[in-house]
Structures are given as structure tokens and as C-alpha cells.
Short mmCIF file of C-alpha atoms and ligand atoms in Angstrom, two decimals:
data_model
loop_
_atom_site.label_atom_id
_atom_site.label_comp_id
_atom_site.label_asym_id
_atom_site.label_seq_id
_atom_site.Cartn_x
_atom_site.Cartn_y
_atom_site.Cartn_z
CA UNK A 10 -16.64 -28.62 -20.29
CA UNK A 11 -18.25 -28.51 -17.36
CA UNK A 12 -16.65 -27.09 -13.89
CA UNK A 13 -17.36 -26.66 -10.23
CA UNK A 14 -17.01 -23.30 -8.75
CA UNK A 15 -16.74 -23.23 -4.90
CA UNK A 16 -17.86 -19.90 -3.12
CA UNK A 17 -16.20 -20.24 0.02
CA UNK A 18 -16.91 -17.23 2.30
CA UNK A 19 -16.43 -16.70 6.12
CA UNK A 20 -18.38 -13.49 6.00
CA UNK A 21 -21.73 -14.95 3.65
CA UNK A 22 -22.57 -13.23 0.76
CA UNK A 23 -26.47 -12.41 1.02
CA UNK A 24 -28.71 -14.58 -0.13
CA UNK A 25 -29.17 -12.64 -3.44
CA UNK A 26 -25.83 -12.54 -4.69
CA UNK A 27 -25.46 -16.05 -3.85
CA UNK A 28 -28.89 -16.87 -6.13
CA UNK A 29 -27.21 -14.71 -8.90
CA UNK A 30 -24.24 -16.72 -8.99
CA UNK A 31 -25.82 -19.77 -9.12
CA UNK A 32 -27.74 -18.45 -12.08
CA UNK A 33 -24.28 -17.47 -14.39
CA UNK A 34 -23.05 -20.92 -13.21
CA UNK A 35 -26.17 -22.79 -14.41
CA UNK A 36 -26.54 -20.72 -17.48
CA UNK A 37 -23.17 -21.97 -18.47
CA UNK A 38 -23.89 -25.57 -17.35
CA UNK A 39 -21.37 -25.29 -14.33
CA UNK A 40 -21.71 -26.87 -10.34
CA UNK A 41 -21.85 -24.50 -7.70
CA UNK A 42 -20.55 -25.20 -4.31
CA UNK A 43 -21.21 -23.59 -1.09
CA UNK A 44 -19.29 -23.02 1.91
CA UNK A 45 -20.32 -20.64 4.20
CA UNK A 46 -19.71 -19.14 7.86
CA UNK A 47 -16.83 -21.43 7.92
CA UNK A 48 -14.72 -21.32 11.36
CA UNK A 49 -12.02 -23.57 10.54
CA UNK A 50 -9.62 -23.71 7.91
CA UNK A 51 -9.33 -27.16 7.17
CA UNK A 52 -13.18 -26.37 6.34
CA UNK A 53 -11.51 -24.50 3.41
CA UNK A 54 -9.05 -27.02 2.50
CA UNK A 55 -11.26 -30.12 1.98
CA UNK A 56 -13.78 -28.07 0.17
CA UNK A 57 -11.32 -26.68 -2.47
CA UNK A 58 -9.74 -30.63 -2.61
CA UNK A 59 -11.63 -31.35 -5.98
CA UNK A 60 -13.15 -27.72 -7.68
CA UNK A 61 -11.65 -25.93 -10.25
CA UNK A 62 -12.63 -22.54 -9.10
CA UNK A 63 -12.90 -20.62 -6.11
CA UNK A 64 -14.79 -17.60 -5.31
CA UNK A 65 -14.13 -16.05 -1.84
CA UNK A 66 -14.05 -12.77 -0.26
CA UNK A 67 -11.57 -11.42 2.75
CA UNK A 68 -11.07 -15.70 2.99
CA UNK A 69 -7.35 -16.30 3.40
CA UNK A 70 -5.96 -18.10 0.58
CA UNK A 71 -2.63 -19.48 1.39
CA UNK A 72 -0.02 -21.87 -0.51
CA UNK A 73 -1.92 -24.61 1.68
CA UNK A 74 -4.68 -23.75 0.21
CA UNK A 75 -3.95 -23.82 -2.97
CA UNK A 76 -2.30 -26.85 -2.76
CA UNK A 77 -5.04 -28.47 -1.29
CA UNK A 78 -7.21 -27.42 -4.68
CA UNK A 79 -5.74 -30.04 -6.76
CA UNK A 80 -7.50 -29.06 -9.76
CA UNK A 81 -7.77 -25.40 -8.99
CA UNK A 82 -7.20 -22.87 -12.05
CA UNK A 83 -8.25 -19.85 -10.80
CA UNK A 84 -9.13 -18.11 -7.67
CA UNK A 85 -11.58 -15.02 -7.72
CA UNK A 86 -11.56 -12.23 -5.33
CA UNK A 87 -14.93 -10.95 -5.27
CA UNK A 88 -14.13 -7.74 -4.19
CA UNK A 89 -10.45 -5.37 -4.76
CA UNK A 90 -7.98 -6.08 -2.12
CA UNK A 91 -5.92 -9.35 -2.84
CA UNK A 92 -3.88 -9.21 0.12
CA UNK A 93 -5.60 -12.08 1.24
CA UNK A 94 -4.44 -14.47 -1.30
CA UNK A 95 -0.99 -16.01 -1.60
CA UNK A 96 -0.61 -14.24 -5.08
CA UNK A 97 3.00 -16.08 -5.31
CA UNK A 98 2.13 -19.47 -4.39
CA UNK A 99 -0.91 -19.24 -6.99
CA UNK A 100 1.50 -18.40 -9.90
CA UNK A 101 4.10 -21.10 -8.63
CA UNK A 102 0.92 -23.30 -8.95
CA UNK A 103 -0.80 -21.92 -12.66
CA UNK A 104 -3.32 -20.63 -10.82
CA UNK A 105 -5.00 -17.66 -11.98
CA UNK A 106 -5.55 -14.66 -9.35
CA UNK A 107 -8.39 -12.15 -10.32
CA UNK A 108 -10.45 -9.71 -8.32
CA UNK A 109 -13.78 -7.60 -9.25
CA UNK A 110 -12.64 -4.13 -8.92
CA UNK A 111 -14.93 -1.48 -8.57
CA UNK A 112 -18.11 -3.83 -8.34
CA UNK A 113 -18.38 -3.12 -4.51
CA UNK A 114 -17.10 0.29 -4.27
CA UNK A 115 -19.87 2.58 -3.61
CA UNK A 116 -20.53 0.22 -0.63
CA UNK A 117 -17.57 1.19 1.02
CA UNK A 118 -17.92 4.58 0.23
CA UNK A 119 -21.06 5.18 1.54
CA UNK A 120 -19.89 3.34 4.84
CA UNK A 121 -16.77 6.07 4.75
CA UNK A 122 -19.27 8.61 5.37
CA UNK A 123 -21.24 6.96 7.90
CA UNK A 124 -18.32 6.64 10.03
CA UNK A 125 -17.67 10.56 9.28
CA UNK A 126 -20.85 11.32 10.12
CA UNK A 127 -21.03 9.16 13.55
CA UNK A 128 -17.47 10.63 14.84
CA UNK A 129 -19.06 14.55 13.81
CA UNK A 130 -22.37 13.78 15.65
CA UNK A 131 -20.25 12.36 18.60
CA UNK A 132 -21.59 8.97 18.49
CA UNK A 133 -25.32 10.03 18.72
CA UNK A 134 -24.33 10.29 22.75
CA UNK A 135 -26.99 13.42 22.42
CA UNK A 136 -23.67 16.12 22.73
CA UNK A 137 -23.91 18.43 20.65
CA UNK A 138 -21.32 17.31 17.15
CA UNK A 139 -19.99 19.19 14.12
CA UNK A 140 -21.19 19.11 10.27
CA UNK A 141 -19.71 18.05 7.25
CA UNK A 142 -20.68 20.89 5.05
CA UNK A 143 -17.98 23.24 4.68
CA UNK A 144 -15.12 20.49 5.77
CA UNK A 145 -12.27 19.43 3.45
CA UNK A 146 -11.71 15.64 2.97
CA UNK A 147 -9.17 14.45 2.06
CA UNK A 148 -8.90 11.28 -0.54
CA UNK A 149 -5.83 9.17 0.33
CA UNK A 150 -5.70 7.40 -3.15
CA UNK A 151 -7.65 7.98 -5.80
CA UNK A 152 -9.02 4.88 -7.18
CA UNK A 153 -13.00 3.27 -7.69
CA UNK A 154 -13.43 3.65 -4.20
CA UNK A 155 -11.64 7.41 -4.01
CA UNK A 156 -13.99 8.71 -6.48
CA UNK A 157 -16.83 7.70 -4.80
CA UNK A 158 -16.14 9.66 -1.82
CA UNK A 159 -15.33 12.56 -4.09
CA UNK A 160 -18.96 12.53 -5.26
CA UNK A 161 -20.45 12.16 -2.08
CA UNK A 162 -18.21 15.13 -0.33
CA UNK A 163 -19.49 17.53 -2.69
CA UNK A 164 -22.83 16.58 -1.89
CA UNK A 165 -21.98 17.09 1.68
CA UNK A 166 -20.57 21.00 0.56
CA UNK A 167 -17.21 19.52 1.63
CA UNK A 168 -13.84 20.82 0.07
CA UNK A 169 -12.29 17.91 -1.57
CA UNK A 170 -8.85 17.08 -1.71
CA UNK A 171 -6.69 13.83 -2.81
CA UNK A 172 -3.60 12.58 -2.87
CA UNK A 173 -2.21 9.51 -5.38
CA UNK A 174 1.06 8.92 -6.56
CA UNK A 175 -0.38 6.06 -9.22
CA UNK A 176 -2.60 8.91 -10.60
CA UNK A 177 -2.06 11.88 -12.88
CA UNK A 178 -2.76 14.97 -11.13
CA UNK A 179 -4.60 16.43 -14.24
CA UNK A 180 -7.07 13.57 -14.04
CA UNK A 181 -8.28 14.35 -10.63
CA UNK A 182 -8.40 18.38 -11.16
CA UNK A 183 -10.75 17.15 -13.79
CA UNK A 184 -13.12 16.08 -11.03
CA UNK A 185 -13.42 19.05 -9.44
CA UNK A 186 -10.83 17.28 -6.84
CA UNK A 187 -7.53 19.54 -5.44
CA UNK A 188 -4.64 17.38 -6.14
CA UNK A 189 -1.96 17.40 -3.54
CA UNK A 190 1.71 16.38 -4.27
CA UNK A 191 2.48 14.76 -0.77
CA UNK A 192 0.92 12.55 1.98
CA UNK A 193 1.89 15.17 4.41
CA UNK A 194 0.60 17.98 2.65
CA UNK A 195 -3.05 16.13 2.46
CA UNK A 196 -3.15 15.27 6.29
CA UNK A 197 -1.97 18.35 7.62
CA UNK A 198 -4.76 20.30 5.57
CA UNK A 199 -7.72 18.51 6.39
CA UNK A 200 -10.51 18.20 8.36
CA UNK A 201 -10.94 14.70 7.44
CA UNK A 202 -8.40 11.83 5.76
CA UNK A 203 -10.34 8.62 3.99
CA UNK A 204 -7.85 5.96 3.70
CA UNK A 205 -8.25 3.91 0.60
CA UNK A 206 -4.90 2.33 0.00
CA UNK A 207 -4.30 -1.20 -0.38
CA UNK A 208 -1.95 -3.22 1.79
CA UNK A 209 1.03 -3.99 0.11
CA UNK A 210 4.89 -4.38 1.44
CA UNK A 211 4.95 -0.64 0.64
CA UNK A 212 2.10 0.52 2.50
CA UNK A 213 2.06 -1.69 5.70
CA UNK A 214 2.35 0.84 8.97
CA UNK A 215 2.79 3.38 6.51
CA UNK A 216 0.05 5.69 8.17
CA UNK A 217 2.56 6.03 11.40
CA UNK A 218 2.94 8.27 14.03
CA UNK A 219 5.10 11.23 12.39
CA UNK A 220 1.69 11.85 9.82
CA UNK A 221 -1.03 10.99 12.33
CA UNK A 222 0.41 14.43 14.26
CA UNK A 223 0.57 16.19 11.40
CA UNK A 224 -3.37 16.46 11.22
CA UNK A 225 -5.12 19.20 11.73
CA UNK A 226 -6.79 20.39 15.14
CA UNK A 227 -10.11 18.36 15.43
CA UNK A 228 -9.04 15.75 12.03
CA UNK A 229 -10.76 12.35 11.89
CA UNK A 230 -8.96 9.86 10.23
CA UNK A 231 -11.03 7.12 8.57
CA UNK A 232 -9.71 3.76 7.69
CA UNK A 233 -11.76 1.38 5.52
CA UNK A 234 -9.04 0.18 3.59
CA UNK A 235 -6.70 -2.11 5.89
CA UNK A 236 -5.24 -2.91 9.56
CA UNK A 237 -1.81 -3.39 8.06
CA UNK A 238 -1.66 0.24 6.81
CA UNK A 239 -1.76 1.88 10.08
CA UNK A 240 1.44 1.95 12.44
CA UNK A 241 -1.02 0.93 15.87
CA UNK A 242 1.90 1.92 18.07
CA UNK A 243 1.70 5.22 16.30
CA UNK A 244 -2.05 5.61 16.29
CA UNK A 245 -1.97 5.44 19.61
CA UNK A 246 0.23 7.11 20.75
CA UNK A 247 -1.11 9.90 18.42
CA UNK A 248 -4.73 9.70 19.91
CA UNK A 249 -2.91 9.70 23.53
CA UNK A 250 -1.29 12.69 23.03
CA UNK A 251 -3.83 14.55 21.53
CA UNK A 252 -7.17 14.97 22.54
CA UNK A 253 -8.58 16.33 19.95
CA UNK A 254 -8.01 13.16 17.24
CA UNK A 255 -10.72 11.11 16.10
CA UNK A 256 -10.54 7.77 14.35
CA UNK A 257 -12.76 5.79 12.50
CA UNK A 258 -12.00 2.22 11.36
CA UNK A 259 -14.11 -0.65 9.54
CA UNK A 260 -11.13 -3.41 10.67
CA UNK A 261 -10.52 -3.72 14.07
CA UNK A 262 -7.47 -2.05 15.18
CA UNK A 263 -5.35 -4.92 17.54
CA UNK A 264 -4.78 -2.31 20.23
CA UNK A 265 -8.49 -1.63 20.49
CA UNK A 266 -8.72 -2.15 23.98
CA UNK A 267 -6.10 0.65 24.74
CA UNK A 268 -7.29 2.97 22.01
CA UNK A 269 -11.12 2.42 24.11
CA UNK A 270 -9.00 2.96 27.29
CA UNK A 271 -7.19 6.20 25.91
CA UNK A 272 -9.36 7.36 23.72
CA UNK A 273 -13.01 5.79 23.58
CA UNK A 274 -15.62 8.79 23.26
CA UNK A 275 -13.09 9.95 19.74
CA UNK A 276 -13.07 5.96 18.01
CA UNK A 277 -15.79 4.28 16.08
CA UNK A 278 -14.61 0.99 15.12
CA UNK A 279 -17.47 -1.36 13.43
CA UNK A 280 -17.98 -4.87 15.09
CA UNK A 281 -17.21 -6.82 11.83
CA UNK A 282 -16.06 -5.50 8.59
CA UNK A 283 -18.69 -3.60 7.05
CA UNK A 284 -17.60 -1.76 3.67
CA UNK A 285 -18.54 -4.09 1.40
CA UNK A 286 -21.72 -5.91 3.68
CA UNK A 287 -24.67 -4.63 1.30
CA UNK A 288 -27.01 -6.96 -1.13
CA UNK A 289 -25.66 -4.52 -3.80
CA UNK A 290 -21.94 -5.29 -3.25
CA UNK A 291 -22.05 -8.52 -2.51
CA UNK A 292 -24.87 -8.88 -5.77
CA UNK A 293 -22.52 -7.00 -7.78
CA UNK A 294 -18.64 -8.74 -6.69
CA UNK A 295 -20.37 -11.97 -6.55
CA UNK A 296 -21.76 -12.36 -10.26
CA UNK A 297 -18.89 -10.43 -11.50
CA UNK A 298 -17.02 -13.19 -10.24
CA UNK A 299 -18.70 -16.06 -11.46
CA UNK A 300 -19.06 -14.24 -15.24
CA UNK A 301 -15.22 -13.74 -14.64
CA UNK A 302 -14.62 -17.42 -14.14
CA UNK A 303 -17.10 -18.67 -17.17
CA UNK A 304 -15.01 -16.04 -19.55
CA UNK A 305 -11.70 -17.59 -18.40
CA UNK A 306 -12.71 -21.36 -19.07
CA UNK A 307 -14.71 -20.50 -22.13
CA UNK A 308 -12.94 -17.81 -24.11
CA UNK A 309 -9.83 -17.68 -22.14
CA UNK A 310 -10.83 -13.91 -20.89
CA UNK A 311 -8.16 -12.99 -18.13
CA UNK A 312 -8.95 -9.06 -18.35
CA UNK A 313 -8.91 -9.40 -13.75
CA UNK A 314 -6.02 -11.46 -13.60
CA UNK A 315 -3.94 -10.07 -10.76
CA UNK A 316 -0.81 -12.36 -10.55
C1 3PG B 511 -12.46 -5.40 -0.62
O1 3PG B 511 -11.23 -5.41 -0.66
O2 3PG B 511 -13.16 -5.62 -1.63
C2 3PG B 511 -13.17 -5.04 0.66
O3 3PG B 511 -12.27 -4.91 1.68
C3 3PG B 511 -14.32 -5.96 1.02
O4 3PG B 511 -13.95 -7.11 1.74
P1 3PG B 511 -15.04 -8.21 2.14
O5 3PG B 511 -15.55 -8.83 0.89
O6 3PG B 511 -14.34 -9.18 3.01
O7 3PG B 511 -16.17 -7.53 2.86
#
């Protein structure tokens, strides 16, 4: 039977993700709707008021929102993190959660080193900056995204370290990766720390003050995961205290007026969340998402289901 799909996205997907959506909705005889660069969220909750599926990105999907989607059945992340969705309220409601893992991955990766590479080449201010070859980074968690960097650090000549609870140690040795047993043992050991941890109750301010001055003489930490994760109090007083810190973040830290103030010529911080802002990623989470939805009314398919 034919459904309506709403892809509701603050941050617009480009144009040709969008078109290849459109084409996996048509091709299975489905409505798309579009609502984009939305500022308010009662833009959100009208929209959802009669569709049966949503597609969004870092969009915040709360228990208003889902009640507002009266005939709502499932809700797609197109993307990994899910912290943006009310992942309770959806169950409570027989909504089905699912996100595209993986499908925008090397985007963020990529952007991981671009922030490495603009803190080591001190901003491009024409000072004279560091290399990567020869560096250890270290991989804090080792998932789609984790990997990724792995590659690309050995293409830099960079020593490669990671640290994941979730994974087994034997798997990453067999990437040519040094497994490390503790969070302390990978930030006090290397020359640069890629955070790629979700947020979750667990890992909100985890990255505090006690392991932010356990780094090494010179470390950049790089954060393309979440805001939550990081203790801000902690960053900065970490960067405060030491000189010699650099940070790197593609979510804009709350206190980034006084990390600027404290610590501007050692921070990059993007203007708007960048990791996943290529055609590619957005081409790849986007259609992933709509083939997702099309599976799960037509065959039932809930491989991505989340809640
Ligand atoms: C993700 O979790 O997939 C990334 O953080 C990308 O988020 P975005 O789609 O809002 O850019």
C-alpha cells in the first residue's frame, strides 16, 4: 500500500541525495515529503501530523513528536547516532527506530583528519606547524567510523592505536591497529585522540578533566562524535592549565567563548556540524534510508531497528 515518507532535515541533505530518495520512493509507488531548513519545531510537528515515515538527520525527535505523527511507524536516522530521537517514547508508541550505520562514515573520517591536519599546520596562520607522519593516533572506539581513521593514519605513516571495550582486541590487532586495554592508557600515549563514541547515559562528560591531563605533551584531542561526551568544565580547565593542548571539535563546545578566550590559537571548532556534510554521505544515509523504510512496509525487514 502506498505511504508517505517525510524527510524532515534542519541541516538539508544535498540536492542529490534528496533526488535519490525520491527515486526508491517512486520506484516503490510511495509520496515523498519535504521539509527542509526548518527553524521551528512546530514546523516538525505539523509536518509529521499525517506520514507514516520519517527520515531526518541530527533533527530532534521527541515524545511530542512522535505523538504528533499520528500514523507514524517508523522513524529513520539517516546517519549512526540516535541520541537525537526519543528511542523510549517511540517504543511506548510502536514506532520503529532505525539508523544507517556506516553509510556516512568515511565522511566523518576524512573531516577527523582535516581538523588534525589544521591544528598541526597551526591554523594555516603561516607559523611554522608539525606533521602527521610518524604520530600515533589514537582510535577512541573502534567502530565504521574508527576504522576509517585507521586506514587513513597509516597512509599518513602514523602509529595507530585504539581503544574499545565493545570490541575484541584480536579483531583490531588484525588491522594492523595496537589494541589498548584502558582509556587512560590510549590518551596518555598519544600524539593524537579521535573521539568516536556515541552519547549515551554512560558516556556523557565522560572525556573529563582527570583524562584530558593525562595526554601527552603537545596531544590534540579531536571530537567529531558528540558535545555531551566531553566534561566542558574539564576541557577547559585542561586547555587553561596547559598550554600545550590542542582541541579540535565538529559540535560546538557551549563554553566556546572561554575556550577562544583561554585558548584560541590551540581550538578549531567548525561553524556547523560538518562530519557527515558531503553529497556522498548524505547520497549514501539518505537512500539507505528510504530502501530501509520500503523493506520494513513491504517485507517487514527491520535488520536497523534500534529500539
Ligand atoms: C551521525 O551520527 O551520523 C553524524 O553525527 C551525522 O549527523 P548529521 O546527519 O546531523 O550531519
Amino acid at each position: 500500500m502506498s505511504k508517505t515518507v517525510l524527510v524532515a532535515t534542519e541541516k538539508p541533505f544535498a540536492k542529490a541525495a534528496v533526488d535519490g530518495i525520491k527515486k526508491v520512493l517512486d520506484e516503490a509507488g510511495y509520496t515523498l515529503e519535504l521539509l527542509e531548513n526548518y527553524t521551528d519545531k512546530s514546523d516538525l510537528l505539523s509536518a509529521v501530523a499525517s506520514v507514516d515515515a520519517l527520515i531526518i538527520r541530527s533533527d530532534k525527535v521527541t515524545e511530542e513528536v512522535i505523538a504528533a505523527g499520528k500514523n507514524l511507524k517508523i522513524v529513520v536516522r539517516a546517519g549512526a547516532g540516535y541520541d537525537n530521537v526519543d528511542c523510549a517514547a517511540a517504543t511506548k508508541a510502536d514506532v520503529t527506530v532505525m539508523n544507517t550505520p556506516g553509510q556516512n562514515s568515511n565522511a566523518v573520517a576524512e573531516l577527523a583528519f582535516g581538523m588534525m591536519l589544521n591544528l598541526a599546520r597551526k591554523k594555516y596562520t603561516g607559523k611554522a606547524g608539525t606533521e602527521l607522519r610518524g604520530k600515533t593516533i589514537g582510535i577512541h572506539a573502534y567502530g565504521n567510523i574508527g576504522k576509517l581513521v585507521a586506514v587513513i593514519a597509516k597512509g599518513f605513516g602514523m602509529t595507530v592505536k585504539a581503544f574499545d571495550p565493545f570490541v575484541d582486541a584480536a579483531a583490531i590487532e588484525a588491522d594492523g591497529v595496537e589494541a589498548v586495554d584502558s582509556v587512560e592508557a590510549l590518551y596518555s600515549s598519544c600524539d593524537y585522540v579521535s573521539l568516536h563514541i556515541p552519547a549515551t547515559d554512560k558516556t556523557k562528560k565522560s572525556i573529563n578533566y582527570e583524562l584530558l591531563s593525562k595526554m601527552k605533551q603537545g596531544a590534540a584531542l579531536i571530537n567529531t562524535a558528540r558535545k555531551e561526551v566531553i566534561d566542558e568544565d574539564g576541557l577547559l580547565k585542561a586547555m587553561t592549565e596547559r598550554g600545550d593542548l590542542m582541541y579540535g571539535s565538529d559540535l560546538i563546545p557551549d563554553c566556546l567563548d572561554a575556550l577562544n578566550e583561554k585558548a584560541g590559537d590551540r581550538v578549531f571548532v567548525t561553524a556547523k556540524k560538518m562530519g557527515a556534510q558531503t553529497a556522498e554521505a548524505n547520497i549514501n544515509a539518505g537512500i539507505a534510508a528510504a530502501s530501509q523504510i520500503v523493506a520494513f512496509f513491504e517485507k517487514g525487514d527491520a535488520t536497523f531497528k534500534v529500539n
